Amino acid sequence: MTPDTETDEGDVRFVRQLIGLDYAVRTNPVARAFGEALAEGRITGHRCPSCGLVYVPPKGFCPICTVPTGSEHEVAIADRGIVTSWTVLTPIQYAGQEEREDYALASLLLEGADGTVGQQRLVEVALDEIRMGLRVEAVWAPEGEREPDDRGYGLGTAITGWRPTGEPDAPADAYREHVL
């Protein structure tokens, strides 16, 4: 017996048990509307009625002015954007890990938005060709396979990745304020 299994009251006994938890994520109305738009192949944001900034995904308030926003503040956002920063990830191999190859996640400034959307997978581009200002477009999942992020934070599985458009890079002034 090791010292970790003894206390002043005697031996400590450990019991291994497999448990399961059933739970449901309750999505707020703003996240639900955003997810429904994604399922239809649209990206939406909310324009703050006070400062005029557009946020994606919408949160139901402006994070700067703390002014509530709703469906009356909804605006369409393009499924195109600019890479403002990125990182290359090397998957750590463990049991069940299916990722084998390095891949890149980026923060994107979407056309029509004033803030970036993070953790977006870049596809159809060599890792050494990724750069700030790279123009990208969404690669949408097929209809029926677009699942929103139940937490309302991201784009869920509606967009499988972002690929280069082939257009010239955006000038630095277009994204300078959004670099991490």
XYZ file of N, CA and C in Angstrom:
540
model
N 0.849 -1.178 0.000
C 0.000 0.000 0.000
C 0.897 1.244 0.000
N 0.571 2.219 -0.819
C 1.375 3.441 -0.893
C 0.839 4.475 0.086
N 1.676 5.447 0.480
C 1.224 6.487 1.418
C -0.001 7.258 0.923
N -0.217 7.350 -0.406
C -1.364 8.094 -0.933
C -2.692 7.422 -0.603
N -2.675 6.182 -0.197
C -3.937 5.490 0.073
C -4.215 5.367 1.558
N -3.442 6.047 2.403
C -3.661 5.977 3.841
C -4.005 7.362 4.385
N -4.902 7.391 5.380
C -5.232 8.641 6.074
C -5.175 8.380 7.559
N -5.431 9.420 8.380
C -5.447 9.238 9.831
C -6.572 8.303 10.265
N -7.649 8.241 9.430
C -8.793 7.392 9.761
C -8.640 5.975 9.216
N -7.583 5.687 8.506
C -7.400 4.355 7.970
C -7.129 4.386 6.477
N -7.229 3.236 5.905
C -6.987 3.113 4.471
C -8.081 3.799 3.660
N -7.676 4.353 2.562
C -8.623 4.945 1.620
C -8.867 3.916 0.527
N -10.115 3.734 0.177
C -10.445 2.769 -0.874
C -10.946 3.543 -2.085
N -10.452 3.185 -3.201
C -10.872 3.798 -4.451
C -11.743 2.817 -5.219
N -12.801 3.324 -5.781
C -13.689 2.504 -6.584
C -13.748 3.111 -7.975
N -13.425 2.326 -8.945
C -13.530 2.793 -10.328
C -14.933 2.506 -10.823
N -15.521 3.527 -11.418
C -16.884 3.366 -11.907
C -17.071 4.232 -13.138
N -17.693 3.681 -14.135
C -18.007 4.423 -15.342
C -19.390 5.023 -15.172
N -19.476 6.338 -15.354
C -20.773 6.994 -15.221
C -21.103 7.713 -16.527
N -22.352 8.031 -16.718
C -22.789 8.790 -17.884
C -23.679 9.929 -17.437
N -23.618 11.008 -18.166
C -24.451 12.159 -17.862
C -25.240 12.525 -19.109
N -26.513 12.697 -18.948
C -27.352 13.202 -20.032
C -27.580 14.684 -19.790
N -27.353 15.474 -20.804
C -27.580 16.902 -20.634
C -28.032 17.498 -21.963
N -28.605 18.655 -21.882
C -29.050 19.365 -23.078
C -28.487 20.777 -23.038
N -28.012 21.231 -24.177
C -27.522 22.607 -24.283
C -28.708 23.485 -24.655
N -28.971 24.480 -23.866
C -30.072 25.396 -24.148
C -29.481 26.615 -24.866
N -29.766 26.699 -26.141
C -29.239 27.777 -26.959
C -30.101 29.018 -26.778
N -29.456 30.169 -26.702
C -30.234 31.408 -26.574
C -30.824 31.778 -27.938
N -31.841 32.644 -27.982
C -32.516 32.974 -29.246
C -31.589 33.581 -30.297
N -30.621 34.378 -29.883
C -29.693 34.999 -30.843
C -28.823 33.923 -31.491
N -28.276 33.010 -30.685
C -27.443 31.932 -31.222
C -28.275 31.002 -32.100
N -29.535 30.766 -31.698
C -30.400 29.894 -32.487
C -30.651 30.505 -33.873
N -30.942 31.808 -33.934
C -31.176 32.483 -35.219
C -29.919 32.462 -36.077
N -28.761 32.657 -35.446
C -27.494 32.603 -36.167
C -27.283 31.204 -36.755
N -27.548 30.180 -35.962
C -27.404 28.807 -36.429
C -28.369 28.469 -37.563
N -29.586 28.982 -37.474
C -30.558 28.739 -38.542
C -30.101 29.390 -39.848
N -29.532 30.589 -39.739
C -29.013 31.257 -40.932
C -27.852 30.460 -41.530
N -26.979 29.944 -40.676
C -25.860 29.129 -41.174
C -26.372 27.892 -41.894
N -27.387 27.272 -41.342
C -27.947 26.074 -41.989
C -28.492 26.407 -43.375
N -28.909 27.659 -43.569
C -29.411 28.110 -44.872
C -28.290 28.615 -45.780
N -27.060 28.619 -45.261
C -25.924 29.069 -46.066
C -25.687 30.563 -45.998
N -26.123 31.179 -44.891
C -25.922 32.618 -44.704
C -25.167 32.877 -43.409
N -24.339 33.905 -43.422
C -23.657 34.366 -42.215
C -24.292 35.705 -41.856
N -24.648 35.870 -40.605
C -25.267 37.117 -40.161
C -24.484 37.701 -38.995
N -24.660 38.982 -38.790
C -24.076 39.679 -37.657
C -25.077 40.666 -37.118
N -24.713 41.344 -36.042
C -25.541 42.411 -35.492
C -24.752 43.709 -35.534
N -25.429 44.765 -36.031
C -24.822 46.099 -36.026
C -25.272 46.829 -34.773
N -24.312 47.315 -34.018
C -24.633 48.057 -32.799
C -25.342 49.363 -33.182
N -26.512 49.641 -32.580
C -27.221 50.882 -32.908
C -26.528 52.119 -32.356
N -25.558 51.933 -31.485
C -24.851 53.069 -30.902
C -23.554 53.388 -31.648
N -22.646 52.412 -31.755
C -21.336 52.675 -32.372
C -21.277 52.260 -33.838
N -22.220 51.423 -34.289
C -22.266 51.017 -35.688
C -21.367 49.840 -36.037
N -20.639 49.303 -35.057
C -19.782 48.154 -35.344
C -20.629 46.894 -35.523
N -20.130 45.992 -36.384
C -20.849 44.750 -36.683
C -20.066 43.586 -36.099
N -20.771 42.733 -35.335
C -20.139 41.600 -34.675
C -20.687 40.286 -35.208
N -19.768 39.340 -35.404
C -20.093 37.993 -35.866
C -19.328 37.004 -34.996
N -19.989 35.983 -34.482
C -21.421 35.795 -34.408
C -22.049 36.850 -33.496
N -23.310 37.176 -33.718
C -23.962 38.146 -32.847
C -24.141 37.575 -31.441
N -24.057 38.457 -30.456
C -24.193 38.018 -29.055
C -25.478 38.533 -28.408
N -26.164 39.443 -29.102
C -27.356 40.031 -28.492
C -27.048 41.315 -27.754
N -25.802 41.770 -27.880
C -25.387 43.036 -27.286
C -24.077 43.455 -27.942
N -23.800 44.751 -27.861
C -22.512 45.247 -28.334
C -21.518 45.116 -27.193
N -20.403 44.418 -27.393
C -19.438 44.249 -26.306
C -18.710 45.544 -25.935
N -18.772 46.548 -26.788
C -18.120 47.824 -26.482
C -19.091 48.764 -25.766
N -20.286 48.934 -26.327
C -21.270 49.889 -25.784
C -22.195 49.251 -24.758
N -22.207 47.932 -24.697
C -23.132 47.148 -23.863
C -24.596 47.487 -24.168
N -24.876 47.798 -25.429
C -26.234 48.093 -25.885
C -26.846 46.796 -26.411
N -28.067 46.480 -25.998
C -28.703 45.267 -26.532
C -28.902 45.356 -28.046
N -28.755 44.212 -28.724
C -29.048 44.120 -30.152
C -30.009 42.970 -30.364
N -30.767 43.020 -31.436
C -31.732 41.967 -31.736
C -31.859 41.775 -33.228
N -32.903 41.079 -33.619
C -33.099 40.764 -35.032
C -33.212 42.027 -35.889
N -33.678 43.138 -35.288
C -33.771 44.383 -36.048
C -32.391 44.952 -36.383
N -31.341 44.427 -35.761
C -29.974 44.898 -36.009
C -29.181 43.915 -36.869
N -29.873 42.883 -37.357
C -29.192 41.847 -38.134
C -28.765 42.377 -39.498
N -27.545 42.017 -39.896
C -27.025 42.379 -41.211
C -26.396 41.138 -41.837
N -26.386 41.116 -43.158
C -25.766 40.011 -43.886
C -24.256 40.221 -43.929
N -23.533 39.136 -43.752
C -22.076 39.148 -43.802
C -21.650 38.233 -44.946
N -20.652 38.665 -45.692
C -20.168 37.852 -46.814
C -19.474 36.588 -46.304
N -19.481 35.572 -47.122
C -18.738 34.351 -46.768
C -17.340 34.401 -47.377
N -16.784 35.586 -47.311
C -15.425 35.849 -47.792
C -14.736 36.720 -46.754
N -13.436 36.609 -46.673
C -12.731 37.413 -45.689
C -11.236 37.458 -45.929
N -10.547 37.967 -44.920
C -9.099 38.167 -44.978
C -8.464 37.472 -43.774
N -7.380 36.760 -43.998
C -6.624 36.158 -42.893
C -5.888 37.284 -42.162
N -6.166 37.415 -40.857
C -5.479 38.446 -40.066
C -4.370 37.847 -39.211
N -4.494 36.591 -38.857
C -3.445 35.877 -38.137
C -3.748 34.385 -38.257
N -2.766 33.565 -37.983
C -2.971 32.115 -38.094
C -1.911 31.409 -37.290
N -2.145 30.143 -37.083
C -1.182 29.293 -36.418
C -1.248 27.914 -37.061
N -0.113 27.247 -37.078
C -0.046 25.886 -37.603
C -0.011 24.942 -36.407
N -0.884 23.966 -36.434
C -0.974 23.003 -35.341
C -0.448 21.654 -35.787
N 0.313 21.027 -34.910
C 0.786 19.664 -35.123
C 0.026 18.782 -34.146
N -0.839 17.917 -34.649
C -1.653 17.093 -33.746
C -0.793 16.190 -32.866
N -1.078 16.199 -31.593
C -0.431 15.272 -30.664
C -1.101 13.923 -30.849
N -0.305 12.907 -31.002
C -0.869 11.578 -31.249
C -1.207 10.883 -29.946
N -2.452 10.474 -29.842
C -2.940 9.713 -28.694
C -4.035 8.780 -29.205
N -4.434 7.850 -28.374
C -5.467 6.891 -28.783
C -6.719 7.641 -29.212
N -7.198 7.361 -30.391
C -8.407 7.994 -30.893
C -8.158 9.235 -31.725
N -6.958 9.757 -31.700
C -6.643 10.958 -32.484
C -6.633 10.592 -33.961
N -7.474 11.272 -34.732
C -7.555 10.987 -36.156
C -6.729 11.947 -36.999
N -6.436 13.122 -36.449
C -5.607 14.093 -37.165
C -4.176 13.571 -37.196
N -3.580 13.573 -38.366
C -2.187 13.113 -38.498
C -1.291 14.209 -39.074
N -1.860 15.057 -39.880
C -1.075 16.062 -40.595
C -1.212 17.432 -39.930
N -0.179 18.239 -40.043
C -0.243 19.620 -39.581
C -1.366 20.343 -40.320
N -1.981 21.292 -39.653
C -3.023 22.086 -40.282
C -2.996 23.484 -39.688
N -3.713 24.408 -40.326
C -3.698 25.804 -39.887
C -5.088 26.270 -39.483
N -5.118 27.010 -38.374
C -6.324 27.705 -37.939
C -6.031 29.193 -38.015
N -7.053 29.951 -38.426
C -6.826 31.383 -38.638
C -7.934 32.220 -38.015
N -7.602 33.462 -37.766
C -8.595 34.477 -37.455
C -8.894 35.180 -38.763
N -10.186 35.348 -39.031
C -10.610 35.935 -40.307
C -11.433 37.184 -40.057
N -11.175 38.192 -40.847
C -12.009 39.395 -40.864
C -12.944 39.243 -42.053
N -14.200 38.924 -41.786
C -15.161 38.707 -42.863
C -15.631 40.040 -43.428
N -15.917 40.053 -44.712
C -16.406 41.275 -45.362
C -17.750 41.657 -44.756
N -17.827 42.862 -44.242
C -19.054 43.347 -43.609
C -19.024 43.278 -42.101
N -17.971 42.691 -41.514
C -17.857 42.589 -40.060
C -16.731 43.496 -39.562
N -16.822 43.880 -38.307
C -15.784 44.724 -37.700
C -14.931 43.972 -36.703
N -15.192 42.692 -36.528
C -14.391 41.865 -35.643
C -14.040 40.567 -36.349
N -13.047 39.895 -35.845
C -12.614 38.655 -36.477
C -13.370 37.455 -35.908
N -13.373 36.396 -36.694
C -13.881 35.102 -36.272
C -12.653 34.208 -36.168
N -12.442 33.637 -34.998
C -11.234 32.858 -34.769
C -11.416 31.374 -35.004
N -10.287 30.670 -34.965
C -10.260 29.213 -35.021
C -10.883 28.652 -36.307
N -10.643 29.306 -37.420
C -11.196 28.852 -38.691
C -10.147 28.067 -39.468
N -10.532 26.903 -39.920
C -9.596 26.010 -40.602
C -9.336 26.495 -42.023
N -8.075 26.586 -42.383
C -7.695 26.938 -43.751
C -7.486 25.643 -44.524
N -8.046 25.602 -45.726
C -7.960 24.395 -46.557
C -7.484 24.781 -47.955
N -7.042 23.786 -48.672
C -6.631 23.962 -50.072
C -5.531 25.010 -50.226
N -4.664 25.103 -49.225
C -3.534 26.025 -49.279
C -2.364 25.369 -48.543
N -1.179 25.470 -49.143
C 0.017 24.943 -48.495
C 0.318 25.791 -47.259
N 0.754 25.142 -46.191
C 0.985 25.863 -44.934
C 1.999 26.988 -45.102
N 2.979 26.802 -45.979
C 3.989 27.852 -46.153
C 3.538 28.958 -47.103
N 2.304 28.882 -47.578
C 1.754 29.938 -48.436
C 0.718 30.802 -47.707
N 0.465 30.490 -46.443
C -0.493 31.262 -45.651
C 0.187 32.557 -45.214
N -0.557 33.640 -45.268
C 0.000 34.943 -44.888
C -1.133 35.881 -44.507
N -0.792 36.914 -43.750
C -1.765 37.940 -43.414
C -2.182 38.622 -44.713
N -3.470 38.920 -44.818
C -3.979 39.570 -46.012
C -4.479 38.599 -47.072
N -4.216 37.300 -46.869
C -4.695 36.290 -47.821
C -6.227 36.329 -47.861
N -6.783 36.474 -49.044
C -8.248 36.505 -49.185
C -8.755 35.067 -49.299
N -9.813 34.781 -48.526
C -10.358 33.426 -48.495
C -11.873 33.463 -48.646
N -12.423 32.319 -49.018
C -13.874 32.153 -49.113
C -14.277 30.868 -48.409
N -15.526 30.843 -47.976
C -16.023 29.694 -47.226
C -16.201 28.482 -48.121
N -15.941 27.330 -47.546
C -16.284 26.054 -48.160
C -17.429 25.511 -47.302
N -18.630 25.634 -47.821
C -19.821 25.241 -47.056
C -19.994 23.731 -47.049
N -20.428 23.221 -45.921
C -20.817 21.822 -45.841
C -22.099 21.653 -46.662
N -22.360 20.469 -47.164
C -23.612 20.250 -47.893
C -24.818 20.543 -46.997
N -25.895 21.026 -47.608
C -27.116 21.263 -46.838
C -27.504 19.971 -46.116
N -28.024 20.100 -44.933
C -28.383 18.932 -44.136
C -27.247 18.476 -43.245
N -26.018 18.935 -43.512
C -24.857 18.585 -42.676
C -24.338 19.796 -41.920
N -25.050 20.911 -41.997
C -24.608 22.145 -41.353
C -25.184 22.226 -39.948
N -24.350 21.941 -38.975
C -24.766 21.997 -37.579
C -24.159 23.230 -36.932
N -25.007 24.085 -36.332
C -24.455 25.265 -35.661
C -23.742 24.887 -34.378
N -22.899 25.771 -33.926
C -22.262 25.617 -32.620
C -23.340 25.886 -31.578
N -23.686 24.893 -30.781
C -24.768 25.035 -29.808
C -24.502 26.118 -28.773
N -23.258 26.495 -28.597
C -22.955 27.522 -27.599
C -23.125 28.918 -28.170
N -23.220 29.031 -29.497
C -23.388 30.334 -30.114
C -22.099 31.102 -30.274
N -20.963 30.408 -30.199
C -19.678 31.095 -30.299
C -19.059 31.042 -31.688
N -19.362 30.039 -32.435
C -18.645 29.881 -33.694
C -19.546 29.526 -34.849
N -18.943 28.993 -35.882
C -19.669 28.678 -37.095
C -20.071 27.213 -37.170
N -19.798 26.448 -36.111
C -20.197 25.044 -36.080
C -19.595 24.278 -37.233
N -20.368 23.373 -37.797
C -19.884 22.578 -38.924
C -20.450 23.083 -40.245
N -21.112 24.239 -40.231
C -21.701 24.766 -41.462
C -20.633 25.050 -42.505
N -19.501 25.520 -42.047
C -18.388 25.817 -42.945
C -17.263 24.855 -42.593
N -16.839 24.067 -43.583
C -15.812 23.057 -43.319
C -14.403 23.633 -43.381
N -14.276 24.803 -43.995
C -12.965 25.432 -44.082
C -13.036 26.683 -44.937
N -11.887 27.300 -45.077
C -11.773 28.523 -45.874
C -10.613 28.333 -46.830
N -10.872 28.598 -48.108
C -9.828 28.395 -49.124
C -9.494 29.736 -49.781
N -8.290 29.847 -50.296
C -7.899 31.097 -50.964
C -8.785 31.363 -52.182
N -9.065 32.654 -52.411
C -9.875 33.036 -53.574
C -9.028 33.180 -54.826
N -7.720 33.363 -54.646
C -6.842 33.601 -55.783
C -6.713 35.077 -56.122
N -7.448 35.917 -55.406
C -7.367 37.356 -55.628
C -6.101 37.897 -54.961
N -5.667 39.079 -55.379
C -4.500 39.680 -54.717
C -4.768 39.870 -53.217
N -3.710 39.814 -52.423
C -3.840 39.996 -50.980
C -4.416 41.371 -50.655
N -5.119 41.439 -49.539
C -5.647 42.713 -49.052
C -4.488 43.565 -48.551
N -4.573 44.876 -48.718
C -3.517 45.730 -48.173
C -3.547 45.705 -46.638
N -2.420 45.932 -46.033
C -2.308 45.865 -44.570
C -3.298 46.790 -43.866
N -3.596 47.931 -44.464
C -4.536 48.859 -43.826
C -5.927 48.235 -43.664
N -6.255 47.241 -44.483
C -7.571 46.613 -44.420
C -7.748 45.733 -43.192
N -6.636 45.267 -42.592
C -6.750 44.335 -41.463
C -5.833 44.701 -40.286
N -5.064 45.758 -40.420
C -4.057 46.133 -39.417
C -4.620 46.159 -37.989
N -5.810 46.665 -37.809
C -6.391 46.783 -36.466
C -6.892 45.453 -35.917
N -6.831 44.394 -36.732
C -7.406 43.115 -36.315
C -6.360 42.019 -36.142
N -5.100 42.376 -36.198
C -4.031 41.394 -36.040
C -3.866 41.085 -34.563
N -3.769 39.814 -34.240
C -3.572 39.422 -32.838
C -2.131 39.587 -32.424
